[in-house]
Amino acid sequence: MTNPIRVAVTGAAGQIAYSILFRVASGQVFGKDRPVHLKMLEIPPAMKALQGVAMELADCAFPLLAGMDLTDKADEAFDGINWAFMVGAKPRGPGMERGDLIKENGPIFVGQGRALNRGANDVRAMVVGNPCNTNCLIAMKNSDVPKDRFSAMMRLDQNRAQSLLAEKSGQPVTAVTNMAIWGNHSNNQYPDFENAKIGGKPAAQVIKDETWLKETFLKTVQNRGADIIKARGASSAASAANAALDHVRDLIQPTPAGDWRSVAVCSNGQYGVDKDLIFGYPVRVKADGAYEVVEGLAMTPWAKAKFDAVHDELRKERDVVKDLLK
Amino acid sequence: MTNPIRVAVTGAAGQIAYSILFRVASGQVFGKDRPVHLKMLEIPPAMKALQGVAMELADCAFPLLAGMDLTDKADEAFDGINWAFMVGAKPRGPGMERGDLIKENGPIFVGQGRALNRGANDVRAMVVGNPCNTNCLIAMKNSDVPKDRFSAMMRLDQNRAQSLLAEKSGQPVTAVTNMAIWGNHSNNQYPDFENAKIGGKPAAQVIKDETWLKETFLKTVQNRGADIIKARGASSAASAANAALDHVRDLIQPTPAGDWRSVAVCSNGQYGVDKDLIFGYPVRVKADGAYEVVEGLAMTPWAKAKFDAVHDELRKERDVVKDLLK
């Protein structure tokens, strides 16, 4: 039997992990022939609930589930891992500002960044726990793992944007391609309809409604998380988990020719972004497995203003946690 | 594009459905090339939450999700469907006896049984909502759909039993075969270790501990649901959903040679069971797609007593709802 891939999931007793774990164990990410060893991290008060989740995973009799470890120590959870799904984060409490949330979460990601050094040679980490871009920055800056092994999740925003353009144009979601989400997984993200395509044509040539694109589309994608909470009475869980699986698949498989995926990765200065910010870019994975940011995409001045605003937001988030960045 | 398979899910805003819907839409049941149209049924107070679930399904941009309908009317939900996952049922309230629960749920399954007549020519229904065997009996008796299109879920029990035998024997779950769960999805079910195999050998030749098999194994499988609730603070959801997917795959794919699956199907009198009870049997699906109950399995007198007890339990459940059976 193939050597199992070792996968850590943090916040493992939470709602998003509850969807991720079962789908990973069923073979939906690393393939039908690759056994998976799950290493699940929780905080001490959630360890009993985590035990229940592990019992349910056992109760699935998944042929690919080669082992499970449950722990409240990041060093143990990340020992020898190949992938970390960093899902756990403190949720925003009532009246809490985004800056407060960032400060609350910072120390968690300092510790987890250090613990990532315990991973295998090829360890990679993706961050779902919000504010995911800046949490990822903190982990990256506190780790010796190479920067290109870190990413934060923009794929939920990409999926939402694709789905919305498909619905509006009456096309299947598979017809919507080249959907870039620039910047931050926040309500200042910029979902780039100018470069998106529907059935191979520029989206704006198919949806001839500039007001809808600039206002309704933009706001709907940016505020979708809040709208889900209003309807469901709970935040996005299964769709966030699904996007996390998509995100990892995006990074381990070559991207179809001509298309790209939205991934927040460490900036090398592309598009004038401050170096080291974890910035949502259009990304392509090459045949050799390395990724590259798609360069040279054009933006109108209107779009550039959106881009600059979200760039500024990420700079400010970085400044809030500057004491945590080595 | 292939014609979408039309799949109804009842209790669609509940926790089990929350796992079923996303995995069905991702192609894990009906195949990577078969589009799925989801028809989701809920009670009126849950329609807003269901809207949130539908938003999240849209937010996954599943290439195979061809359409969604949300309704609080069974006739609409079952219109033209090929499969019904009958998940919704009233949960057992504090102090409620099993008989009370059966009476509470009966009318729901009368109505849904009738509504199944609105399904396509090849409609099939599987029941997860508890008490699933008797709920299935009620639906079957109130419907013109042929009896062999109805089934109730024993696969969660089968998976639990396989996982436990694998753990005890130190073998992978795939080594555990021929696991029959006889009778009722209740804590009187009989998980048949006498006919089970581990690595092709009788389980009792591998696990040479009769006391463990007759006591620990039996009780652990029978009471697993309650143990999950104790640990997780919530009832089995993802593992029940996973078993529901397994169950449907079991019924639409030929069973591997020499093995069987546990499915509660309409009794034709096999093993002396009252005709028409929805009884957990070892079942094999043939190459032509029809299923057959595996006959001629031996039982010791000890096992036969367990079998008779669960048979009696199902007879009593039937008697509680006799006014609802045409």
XYZ file of C-alpha atoms in Angstrom:
652
model
C 0.000 0.000 0.000
C 1.184 3.525 -0.766
C 2.603 5.489 2.122
C -0.256 7.509 3.673
C -0.286 11.243 3.194
C -0.259 12.899 6.623
C -2.803 15.668 6.888
C -3.309 17.977 9.864
C -6.614 19.739 10.413
C -6.861 22.427 13.080
C -10.143 23.415 14.682
C -10.960 19.790 13.987
C -14.129 19.655 16.099
C -15.562 22.748 14.419
C -18.195 22.939 11.721
C -15.907 23.522 8.725
C -13.561 20.712 9.732
C -16.590 18.460 10.193
C -17.113 18.669 6.440
C -13.434 18.640 5.485
C -12.420 15.539 7.459
C -14.994 13.156 6.020
C -14.438 14.277 2.452
C -10.648 14.053 2.772
C -10.972 10.581 4.326
C -13.259 9.529 1.475
C -10.489 10.221 -1.032
C -11.872 13.386 -2.578
C -8.652 15.388 -2.337
C -5.586 13.197 -2.508
C -7.078 10.554 -4.771
C -8.737 7.176 -4.650
C -5.465 5.302 -4.160
C -3.784 7.450 -1.532
C -4.324 6.472 2.115
C -4.693 9.388 4.517
C -3.510 9.717 8.086
C -5.467 12.472 9.860
C -3.877 14.511 12.627
C -6.541 16.544 14.352
C -5.838 19.553 16.555
C -8.255 21.155 18.969
C -8.200 23.284 22.098
C -8.548 21.336 25.368
C -12.264 22.129 25.973
C -13.132 20.669 22.563
C -11.199 17.408 22.911
C -14.248 15.427 23.969
C -16.244 16.597 20.975
C -13.221 15.782 18.807
C -13.284 12.262 20.202
C -16.871 12.045 18.945
C -15.802 13.211 15.489
C -13.068 10.560 15.443
C -15.642 7.930 16.426
C -17.793 9.004 13.508
C -14.818 8.868 11.140
C -14.150 5.319 12.333
C -17.845 4.559 11.809
C -17.485 5.349 8.115
C -15.110 2.415 7.574
C -13.274 4.521 4.991
C -10.902 2.199 3.118
C -8.361 5.035 2.765
C -8.312 6.197 6.389
C -4.997 4.768 7.565
C -4.872 6.391 11.003
C -5.991 9.211 13.261
C -4.284 11.225 15.983
C -6.125 13.621 18.269
C -4.170 16.233 20.173
C -4.304 19.681 21.711
C -0.619 20.346 20.898
C 0.325 21.866 17.544
C 3.771 20.224 17.659
C 2.141 16.812 17.815
C -0.490 17.621 15.231
C 2.087 18.853 12.713
C 4.684 16.143 13.291
C 5.721 14.754 9.910
C 2.726 16.170 8.054
C 2.520 16.872 4.343
C -0.459 19.208 4.469
C -2.025 21.424 7.124
C -5.582 22.665 6.823
C -5.414 25.558 9.296
C -9.097 25.968 9.943
C -9.255 26.812 13.634
C -9.405 30.455 14.687
C -11.234 32.460 17.305
C -14.535 33.693 15.921
C -15.375 37.353 16.001
C -17.332 38.158 19.168
C -20.113 40.752 19.499
C -18.844 44.306 18.997
C -15.341 43.110 18.096
C -13.534 45.069 15.393
C -11.519 43.347 12.683
C -8.329 44.654 14.310
C -9.277 43.044 17.622
C -9.940 39.774 15.872
C -6.530 39.900 14.211
C -4.836 40.504 17.555
C -6.763 37.675 19.210
C -5.781 35.204 16.529
C -2.194 36.314 16.073
C -0.615 34.275 18.874
C -2.343 31.079 17.701
C -0.707 31.420 14.301
C 2.693 32.300 15.791
C 2.645 28.970 17.615
C 1.293 27.033 14.671
C 3.831 28.629 12.318
C 6.635 27.382 14.556
C 5.013 23.965 14.830
C 4.983 23.685 11.035
C 8.758 23.226 11.261
C 7.907 19.765 12.573
C 6.305 18.881 9.233
C 7.809 16.644 6.578
C 10.230 18.063 4.015
C 7.392 18.775 1.663
C 4.943 20.271 4.160
C 2.405 22.741 2.818
C -0.068 24.811 4.786
C -3.331 26.452 3.771
C -5.240 28.807 6.034
C -9.030 28.985 6.289
C -9.329 30.475 9.799
C -10.096 34.190 9.538
C -8.617 36.684 8.974
C -6.991 34.034 6.824
C -4.570 36.150 4.775
C -3.007 37.794 7.797
C -3.111 34.635 9.902
C -1.200 32.971 7.081
C 1.304 35.844 7.028
C 1.916 35.382 10.760
C 2.402 31.626 10.421
C 4.759 32.085 7.458
C 6.852 34.686 9.248
C 7.227 32.468 12.311
C 8.237 29.376 10.404
C 11.330 28.128 8.595
C 9.145 26.426 5.989
C 9.688 28.062 2.562
C 7.255 30.857 1.757
C 5.847 29.217 -1.328
C 4.416 26.448 0.850
C 1.894 28.829 2.439
C -1.455 29.920 1.071
C -4.792 31.291 2.242
C -8.188 30.511 0.831
C -9.817 32.685 -1.834
C -11.505 29.764 -3.547
C -14.803 30.200 -1.703
C -14.965 33.717 -3.145
C -13.986 32.420 -6.578
C -16.713 29.762 -6.449
C -19.295 32.302 -5.303
C -18.314 34.682 -8.112
C -18.390 31.935 -10.756
C -21.760 30.693 -9.571
C -23.227 34.186 -9.654
C -21.939 34.949 -13.174
C -23.235 31.572 -14.356
C -26.677 32.227 -12.910
C -26.888 35.742 -14.338
C -25.783 34.646 -17.809
C -27.833 31.442 -17.839
C -24.674 29.402 -18.486
C -23.391 26.389 -16.548
C -20.753 27.171 -13.908
C -18.184 25.307 -15.972
C -18.533 27.981 -18.660
C -17.228 30.655 -16.272
C -13.419 30.753 -16.283
C -10.542 33.060 -15.429
C -12.160 34.281 -12.239
C -9.614 36.171 -10.160
C -10.318 37.373 -6.626
C -7.753 40.010 -5.775
C -6.424 40.758 -2.331
C -8.058 39.834 0.925
C -10.719 37.310 1.895
C -12.765 40.158 3.363
C -15.615 42.329 2.173
C -13.055 44.536 0.431
C -11.920 41.741 -1.881
C -12.088 42.568 -5.564
C -13.767 39.868 -7.685
C -12.438 40.711 -11.139
C -15.196 40.472 -13.732
C -13.111 42.480 -16.226
C -10.779 39.542 -16.800
C -13.369 36.786 -16.242
C -14.751 34.860 -19.188
C -18.078 33.188 -19.871
C -18.017 30.600 -22.632
C -14.613 31.950 -23.645
C -15.844 35.546 -24.076
C -15.205 38.461 -21.721
C -17.914 38.377 -19.042
C -18.951 41.964 -19.775
C -19.670 41.030 -23.417
C -22.055 38.326 -22.218
C -23.619 40.162 -19.280
C -24.194 43.570 -20.825
C -25.136 45.266 -17.588
C -22.287 47.318 -16.176
C -24.301 48.494 -13.177
C -25.100 44.930 -12.198
C -21.440 43.898 -12.545
C -20.010 46.888 -10.694
C -22.591 46.990 -7.945
C -24.805 43.920 -7.473
C -22.187 41.330 -8.428
C -19.439 42.968 -6.416
C -21.499 43.474 -3.264
C -23.095 40.035 -3.443
C -19.743 38.267 -3.594
C -18.198 40.523 -0.946
C -21.081 40.118 1.504
C -22.091 36.541 0.773
C -20.790 35.246 4.095
C -23.075 37.586 6.033
C -26.039 36.693 3.806
C -25.512 32.978 4.504
C -25.490 33.646 8.246
C -28.770 35.554 7.931
C -30.466 32.718 6.051
C -28.975 29.693 7.715
C -28.523 31.034 11.230
C -24.955 29.738 11.072
C -21.875 30.671 9.085
C -20.815 28.938 5.861
C -19.421 25.548 6.753
C -19.967 22.955 4.031
C -19.261 25.490 1.260
C -16.114 26.720 3.022
C -14.988 23.128 3.474
C -15.694 22.401 -0.172
C -13.612 25.406 -1.194
C -10.758 24.198 1.035
C -10.752 20.886 -0.843
C -10.862 22.735 -4.172
C -7.969 24.932 -2.991
C -5.719 21.996 -2.178
C -6.601 20.211 -5.425
C -5.856 23.460 -7.273
C -2.353 23.456 -5.790
C -1.501 19.789 -6.384
C -2.779 19.496 -9.944
C -1.689 21.392 -13.054
C -4.154 24.166 -13.917
C -6.096 23.630 -17.161
C -4.493 25.563 -20.027
C -5.631 29.163 -20.347
C -7.399 29.239 -16.998
C -6.281 30.181 -13.485
C -7.367 29.759 -9.874
C -7.690 32.335 -7.106
C -5.220 31.656 -4.337
C -3.737 33.971 -1.734
C 0.016 33.418 -1.858
C 3.092 35.234 -0.681
C 3.643 38.328 -2.815
C 6.954 38.759 -4.600
C 5.867 42.235 -5.567
C 3.652 41.201 -8.475
C 1.226 43.970 -9.492
C 3.043 46.324 -7.107
C 1.865 44.526 -3.976
C 4.062 44.808 -0.876
C 6.442 41.889 -0.709
C 5.384 39.087 1.664
C 1.744 40.058 1.972
C -0.455 36.991 1.497
C -2.371 38.354 -1.434
C -5.192 36.875 -3.493
C -3.884 36.472 -7.038
C -4.744 34.545 -10.166
C -2.427 31.558 -9.896
C -1.432 28.804 -12.264
C 0.139 25.495 -11.283
C 2.644 24.245 -13.837
C 3.309 20.668 -14.922
C 6.270 20.484 -12.509
C 3.962 21.277 -9.562
C 5.266 24.799 -8.867
C 2.806 27.660 -9.002
C 3.163 31.041 -10.643
C 1.172 34.228 -10.316
C -0.425 35.117 -13.643
C 1.101 38.456 -14.581
C 0.190 41.217 -16.999
C -3.584 41.291 -16.516
C -5.092 44.673 -17.323
C -7.366 46.670 -15.043
C -9.420 49.785 -15.720
C -8.869 52.714 -13.353
C -12.146 51.733 -11.619
C -10.792 48.246 -10.975
C -7.377 49.566 -9.964
C -9.032 51.653 -7.243
C -10.691 48.518 -5.840
C -7.364 46.701 -6.038
C -5.571 49.515 -4.212
C -8.208 49.615 -1.472
C -7.859 45.936 -0.654
C -4.071 46.221 -0.856
C -4.261 48.997 1.740
C -6.504 46.863 3.924
C -3.925 44.069 3.966
C -1.132 46.528 4.770
C -3.144 47.772 7.736
C -3.784 44.236 8.948
C -0.044 43.564 8.725
C 0.664 46.687 10.750
C -1.713 45.558 13.510
C 0.363 42.402 14.017
C 3.819 43.803 13.205
C 5.157 42.723 16.614
C 4.379 39.114 15.714
C 6.298 39.161 12.420
C 9.970 38.256 12.667
C -24.938 16.414 -21.424
C -26.512 13.377 -19.795
C -29.993 13.840 -18.428
C -29.686 14.821 -14.744
C -30.673 12.280 -12.140
C -33.408 13.795 -9.981
C -32.787 13.257 -6.302
C -35.099 14.228 -3.452
C -33.759 14.766 0.045
C -36.209 15.221 2.915
C -35.254 16.950 6.136
C -32.981 18.878 3.809
C -32.036 21.608 6.289
C -31.075 19.089 8.960
C -27.616 17.949 9.961
C -27.562 14.613 8.111
C -28.835 16.163 4.899
C -26.213 18.894 5.271
C -23.587 16.229 4.671
C -25.553 14.249 2.080
C -26.387 17.144 -0.222
C -22.853 18.401 -0.766
C -21.398 14.952 -1.324
C -24.176 13.991 -3.763
C -23.690 17.271 -5.637
C -19.938 16.627 -5.799
C -20.565 13.405 -7.728
C -19.747 10.907 -4.994
C -22.863 8.771 -5.485
C -24.109 8.846 -9.042
C -20.749 9.279 -10.701
C -18.468 11.938 -12.061
C -20.384 12.232 -15.334
C -23.948 12.320 -14.080
C -25.497 15.727 -13.412
C -27.764 15.889 -10.375
C -30.933 17.864 -9.845
C -31.640 18.227 -6.120
C -35.200 18.481 -4.839
C -35.137 19.488 -1.205
C -38.064 19.074 1.171
C -38.457 20.725 4.548
C -41.204 21.746 6.934
C -42.320 25.389 6.669
C -40.377 26.674 9.733
C -37.125 25.354 8.237
C -37.531 26.848 4.761
C -35.376 29.878 5.535
C -32.524 27.706 6.771
C -32.988 25.544 3.676
C -32.579 28.654 1.555
C -29.217 29.135 3.270
C -28.211 25.559 2.471
C -29.157 26.114 -1.169
C -27.038 29.291 -1.203
C -24.093 27.291 0.092
C -24.653 24.598 -2.544
C -24.620 27.314 -5.211
C -21.435 28.679 -3.600
C -19.656 25.407 -4.307
C -19.943 25.894 -8.087
C -20.361 22.129 -8.418
C -20.027 21.295 -12.124
C -22.582 18.466 -11.747
C -25.285 20.404 -9.894
C -27.823 20.920 -12.660
C -30.623 22.422 -10.589
C -32.253 22.803 -7.190
C -35.850 22.994 -6.023
C -36.853 23.900 -2.478
C -40.321 23.058 -1.261
C -42.409 22.198 1.783
C -44.705 19.924 -0.259
C -43.816 16.257 -0.706
C -45.708 16.082 -4.021
C -43.462 18.788 -5.456
C -40.288 17.353 -3.962
C -40.952 13.887 -5.374
C -42.164 14.994 -8.804
C -40.301 12.974 -11.429
C -37.547 11.860 -9.059
C -35.342 8.799 -9.478
C -34.171 8.576 -5.874
C -35.513 9.766 -2.532
C -33.275 10.069 0.514
C -35.962 10.116 3.205
C -33.940 11.658 5.994
C -36.414 13.899 7.769
C -38.284 12.568 10.800
C -39.348 13.941 14.136
C -36.606 13.386 16.683
C -37.354 11.590 19.922
C -38.274 14.111 22.622
C -37.431 13.809 26.328
C -39.243 10.920 27.981
C -40.709 9.736 24.681
C -40.999 5.969 24.205
C -40.096 4.290 20.932
C -43.810 3.566 20.373
C -44.639 7.269 20.727
C -41.939 8.145 18.250
C -43.330 5.664 15.742
C -46.816 7.134 16.091
C -45.501 10.686 15.695
C -43.633 9.839 12.521
C -46.257 7.591 10.964
C -48.382 10.269 9.287
C -45.311 11.882 7.706
C -44.447 8.650 5.966
C -48.050 8.015 4.898
C -47.973 11.319 3.029
C -44.507 10.789 1.617
C -45.373 7.238 0.534
C -48.283 8.613 -1.483
C -46.123 11.388 -2.882
C -43.637 8.807 -4.154
C -46.248 7.907 -6.766
C -45.224 11.196 -8.396
C -41.731 9.844 -8.962
C -40.334 8.710 -12.291
C -40.940 5.142 -13.519
C -37.750 4.017 -11.881
C -38.112 5.833 -8.555
C -36.382 4.282 -5.551
C -36.610 5.386 -1.943
C -34.274 4.833 0.993
C -35.195 5.778 4.547
C -32.767 7.189 7.109
C -35.272 8.976 9.376
C -35.888 6.875 12.471
C -37.449 4.486 13.216
C -36.316 3.899 9.647
C -37.483 0.318 9.115
C -41.052 0.995 10.192
C -41.160 4.420 8.550
C -40.136 2.656 5.349
C -42.884 0.050 5.850
C -45.472 2.826 6.200
C -44.253 4.608 3.069
C -44.217 1.350 1.086
C -47.723 0.380 2.177
C -49.102 3.778 1.205
C -47.534 3.856 -2.213
C -48.116 2.186 -5.576
C -44.357 2.055 -6.175
C -43.176 -1.597 -6.316
C -41.980 -2.959 -2.986
C -38.472 -3.747 -4.162
C -37.860 -0.019 -4.680
C -37.933 0.625 -0.912
C -35.138 0.169 1.576
C -34.028 1.397 4.982
C -30.487 2.045 6.143
C -28.476 -0.607 7.983
C -25.195 0.461 6.401
C -24.203 2.712 9.311
C -24.421 -0.329 11.567
C -22.504 -2.425 9.037
C -19.745 0.193 8.840
C -19.554 0.450 12.615
C -19.320 -3.323 12.947
C -16.652 -3.621 10.234
C -14.612 -0.837 11.766
C -14.767 -2.437 15.195
C -13.745 -5.893 13.952
C -10.908 -4.305 11.969
C -9.640 -2.416 14.994
C -9.858 -5.442 17.283
C -8.074 -7.715 14.798
C -5.493 -5.140 13.736
C -6.572 -5.536 10.115
C -7.608 -2.802 7.657
C -11.370 -2.277 7.337
C -11.213 -3.583 3.790
C -10.237 -7.007 5.204
C -13.581 -7.289 7.007
C -16.255 -8.702 4.697
C -19.615 -10.468 4.834
C -20.899 -8.297 7.638
C -24.653 -8.779 8.030
C -26.795 -6.680 10.347
C -30.043 -8.511 10.894
C -33.384 -6.925 11.598
C -33.949 -3.431 12.870
C -31.809 -0.288 12.973
C -32.304 -0.183 16.740
C -30.345 -1.308 19.752
C -31.802 -4.794 19.262
C -30.175 -5.225 15.863
C -28.052 -8.333 15.520
C -24.599 -7.687 13.997
C -23.677 -11.166 12.800
C -20.048 -11.939 13.618
C -20.645 -15.654 13.069
C -20.885 -15.178 9.309
C -18.456 -12.248 9.078
C -14.965 -12.764 7.686
C -11.641 -11.110 8.358
C -9.046 -11.617 5.638
C -11.257 -14.358 4.218
C -11.403 -16.343 7.478
C -14.350 -16.560 9.875
C -14.090 -13.606 12.265
C -14.175 -15.867 15.318
C -11.085 -17.717 14.038
C -9.212 -14.415 13.903
C -10.603 -12.795 17.051
C -10.451 -15.719 19.453
C -12.411 -14.026 22.188
C -15.998 -15.220 22.300
C -16.892 -13.045 25.274
C -15.684 -9.939 23.452
C -17.645 -10.866 20.335
C -20.857 -11.783 22.134
C -20.799 -8.935 24.604
C -18.475 -6.003 23.878
C -18.792 -6.110 20.098
C -22.537 -6.593 20.152
C -23.241 -3.870 22.706
C -20.809 -1.402 21.146
C -22.433 -1.658 17.726
C -25.950 -1.615 19.159
C -25.333 1.426 21.360
C -22.905 3.356 19.182
C -25.432 6.069 18.367
C -25.872 6.922 22.046
C -22.097 6.873 22.614
C -21.587 9.379 19.782
C -24.180 11.699 21.319
C -22.360 11.502 24.650
C -18.995 12.401 23.112
C -20.008 14.867 20.458
C -22.972 16.487 22.162
C -24.919 15.866 18.956
C -26.158 12.785 17.133
C -24.277 11.093 14.305
C -24.608 13.233 11.212
C -21.601 12.956 8.890
C -21.267 9.209 9.507
C -24.993 8.660 8.948
C -24.788 10.697 5.754
C -21.773 8.721 4.633
C -23.652 5.487 5.227
C -26.598 6.808 3.209
C -24.255 7.383 0.256
C -22.772 3.907 0.726
C -26.297 2.462 0.863
C -27.337 3.979 -2.457
C -24.066 2.971 -4.133
C -24.594 -0.541 -2.750
C -27.947 -0.695 -4.519
C -26.884 0.726 -7.881
C -23.664 -1.253 -8.317
C -23.163 -5.015 -8.507
C -21.875 -6.391 -5.193
C -18.311 -7.762 -5.293
C -18.319 -11.543 -5.700
C -18.588 -13.488 -2.457
C -19.471 -10.465 -0.339
C -22.771 -8.851 0.641
C -24.133 -5.602 2.041
C -26.537 -4.995 4.895
C -29.752 -3.458 3.653
C -33.219 -3.439 5.153
C -35.558 -4.534 2.371
C -39.100 -5.838 2.115
C -39.234 -9.389 3.408
C -40.584 -12.105 1.145
C -40.457 -14.470 4.077
C -36.736 -15.218 3.884
C -35.385 -16.717 7.127
C -38.973 -17.010 8.387
C -39.470 -13.261 8.702
C -43.036 -11.952 8.418
C -43.767 -10.965 4.858
C -43.523 -7.217 4.128
C -41.521 -6.260 7.219
C -38.599 -4.021 6.221
C -35.913 -6.285 7.577
C -32.142 -5.921 7.676
C -30.708 -8.723 5.555
C -27.465 -9.552 3.808
C -28.191 -8.424 0.253
C -26.440 -8.897 -3.034
C -26.986 -6.778 -6.154
C -26.684 -8.792 -9.351
C -25.225 -7.733 -12.668
C -28.726 -6.902 -13.975
C -29.230 -4.408 -11.126
C -31.810 -6.435 -9.183
C -31.036 -7.333 -5.595
C -31.454 -10.637 -3.816
C -31.383 -11.572 -0.161
C -28.504 -13.953 0.531
C -30.165 -17.148 1.748
C -28.992 -20.176 3.632
C -26.686 -18.538 6.178
C -26.332 -20.584 9.342
C -26.873 -19.307 12.870
C -26.116 -20.902 16.222
C -29.026 -21.100 18.677
C -27.470 -18.110 20.510
C -27.591 -16.050 17.303
C -31.066 -17.301 16.410
C -32.341 -15.972 19.739
C -30.944 -12.510 18.900
C -32.511 -12.762 15.445
C -35.896 -13.731 16.896
C -35.799 -10.870 19.401
C -35.260 -8.236 16.734
C -37.872 -9.881 14.519
C -40.344 -9.568 17.389
C -39.393 -5.936 17.861
C -40.219 -5.161 14.241
C -43.533 -7.026 14.504
C -44.445 -4.874 17.520
C -43.490 -1.685 15.684
C -45.726 -2.765 12.796
C -48.603 -3.385 15.200
C -48.253 0.135 16.641
C -48.904 1.620 13.193
C -51.300 -1.016 11.832
C -53.984 1.612 11.157
C -51.600 3.370 8.768
C -50.909 0.265 6.674
C -53.280 -0.303 3.794
